[in-house]
Amino acid sequence: MKKDNFSKIFWTSLIVLNLSIGILILFFCQMEKDHSVNQKEHSSLIGASYMTMNNEFYKI
């Protein structure tokens, strides 16, 4: 009875450990990707230039 209980705990903890290692590997592989590339491809640049009236040309 003790050996059977130890075996269940051992295999359960081994499966949980393998799953958590696999999830960590997938997480770190996902972090290396640059997700901003898609944002730069479909973006537009908007600019504005505000003119002051302190130029000599406008006083004439």
PDB file of C-alpha atoms in Angstrom:
ATOM      1  CA  MET A   1       0.000   0.000   0.000  1.00  0.00           C
ATOM      2  CA  LYS A   2       2.787   2.467   0.796  1.00  0.00           C
ATOM      3  CA  LYS A   3       4.645   1.676  -2.409  1.00  0.00           C
ATOM      4  CA  ASP A   4       1.500   2.196  -4.485  1.00  0.00           C
ATOM      5  CA  ASN A   5       0.876   5.583  -2.828  1.00  0.00           C
ATOM      6  CA  PHE A   6       4.522   6.636  -3.378  1.00  0.00           C
ATOM      7  CA  SER A   7       4.313   5.591  -7.021  1.00  0.00           C
ATOM      8  CA  LYS A   8       1.190   7.744  -7.620  1.00  0.00           C
ATOM      9  CA  ILE A   9       2.779  10.763  -5.958  1.00  0.00           C
ATOM     10  CA  PHE A  10       6.030  10.263  -7.876  1.00  0.00           C
ATOM     11  CA  TRP A  11       4.403   9.996 -11.304  1.00  0.00           C
ATOM     12  CA  THR A  12       2.008  12.868 -10.612  1.00  0.00           C
ATOM     13  CA  SER A  13       4.829  15.164  -9.527  1.00  0.00           C
ATOM     14  CA  LEU A  14       6.919  14.094 -12.527  1.00  0.00           C
ATOM     15  CA  ILE A  15       4.078  14.921 -14.928  1.00  0.00           C
ATOM     16  CA  VAL A  16       3.483  18.303 -13.253  1.00  0.00           C
ATOM     17  CA  LEU A  17       7.198  19.091 -13.414  1.00  0.00           C
ATOM     18  CA  ASN A  18       7.394  18.202 -17.116  1.00  0.00           C
ATOM     19  CA  LEU A  19       4.312  20.285 -17.915  1.00  0.00           C
ATOM     20  CA  SER A  20       5.637  23.313 -16.051  1.00  0.00           C
ATOM     21  CA  ILE A  21       9.021  23.048 -17.806  1.00  0.00           C
ATOM     22  CA  GLY A  22       7.247  22.800 -21.161  1.00  0.00           C
ATOM     23  CA  ILE A  23       5.117  25.851 -20.409  1.00  0.00           C
ATOM     24  CA  LEU A  24       8.202  27.838 -19.360  1.00  0.00           C
ATOM     25  CA  ILE A  25      10.005  26.887 -22.581  1.00  0.00           C
ATOM     26  CA  LEU A  26       7.012  27.986 -24.668  1.00  0.00           C
ATOM     27  CA  PHE A  27       6.770  31.233 -22.686  1.00  0.00           C
ATOM     28  CA  PHE A  28      10.429  32.127 -23.232  1.00  0.00           C
ATOM     29  CA  CYS A  29      10.265  31.221 -26.930  1.00  0.00           C
ATOM     30  CA  GLN A  30       7.275  33.533 -27.286  1.00  0.00           C
ATOM     31  CA  MET A  31       9.148  36.401 -25.597  1.00  0.00           C
ATOM     32  CA  GLU A  32      11.851  36.413 -28.277  1.00  0.00           C
ATOM     33  CA  LYS A  33       9.413  37.324 -31.038  1.00  0.00           C
ATOM     34  CA  ASP A  34       9.109  40.991 -31.979  1.00  0.00           C
ATOM     35  CA  HIS A  35       5.382  41.705 -31.959  1.00  0.00           C
ATOM     36  CA  SER A  36       5.879  45.354 -32.889  1.00  0.00           C
ATOM     37  CA  VAL A  37       6.734  44.446 -36.497  1.00  0.00           C
ATOM     38  CA  ASN A  38       3.051  44.047 -37.396  1.00  0.00           C
ATOM     39  CA  GLN A  39       2.227  47.362 -35.779  1.00  0.00           C
ATOM     40  CA  LYS A  40       4.854  49.222 -37.808  1.00  0.00           C
ATOM     41  CA  GLU A  41       3.740  47.702 -41.134  1.00  0.00           C
ATOM     42  CA  HIS A  42       0.142  48.930 -40.872  1.00  0.00           C
ATOM     43  CA  SER A  43       0.766  52.288 -39.224  1.00  0.00           C
ATOM     44  CA  SER A  44       0.750  55.844 -40.579  1.00  0.00           C
ATOM     45  CA  LEU A  45       2.760  58.860 -39.608  1.00  0.00           C
ATOM     46  CA  ILE A  46       0.934  62.089 -38.888  1.00  0.00           C
ATOM     47  CA  GLY A  47       2.879  65.325 -38.559  1.00  0.00           C
ATOM     48  CA  ALA A  48       1.970  68.911 -37.824  1.00  0.00           C
ATOM     49  CA  SER A  49       3.885  72.169 -38.164  1.00  0.00           C
ATOM     50  CA  TYR A  50       2.665  75.280 -36.393  1.00  0.00           C
ATOM     51  CA  MET A  51       3.817  78.584 -37.787  1.00  0.00           C
ATOM     52  CA  THR A  52       4.296  81.702 -35.729  1.00  0.00           C
ATOM     53  CA  MET A  53       3.881  85.124 -37.226  1.00  0.00           C
ATOM     54  CA  ASN A  54       7.318  86.386 -36.152  1.00  0.00           C
ATOM     55  CA  ASN A  55       8.825  85.963 -39.627  1.00  0.00           C
ATOM     56  CA  GLU A  56       9.723  89.277 -41.379  1.00  0.00           C
ATOM     57  CA  PHE A  57       7.831  88.167 -44.516  1.00  0.00           C
ATOM     58  CA  TYR A  58       4.442  88.292 -42.769  1.00  0.00           C
ATOM     59  CA  LYS A  59       4.874  91.841 -41.496  1.00  0.00           C
ATOM     60  CA  ILE A  60       4.858  93.248 -45.039  1.00  0.00           C
TER      61      ILE A  60
END
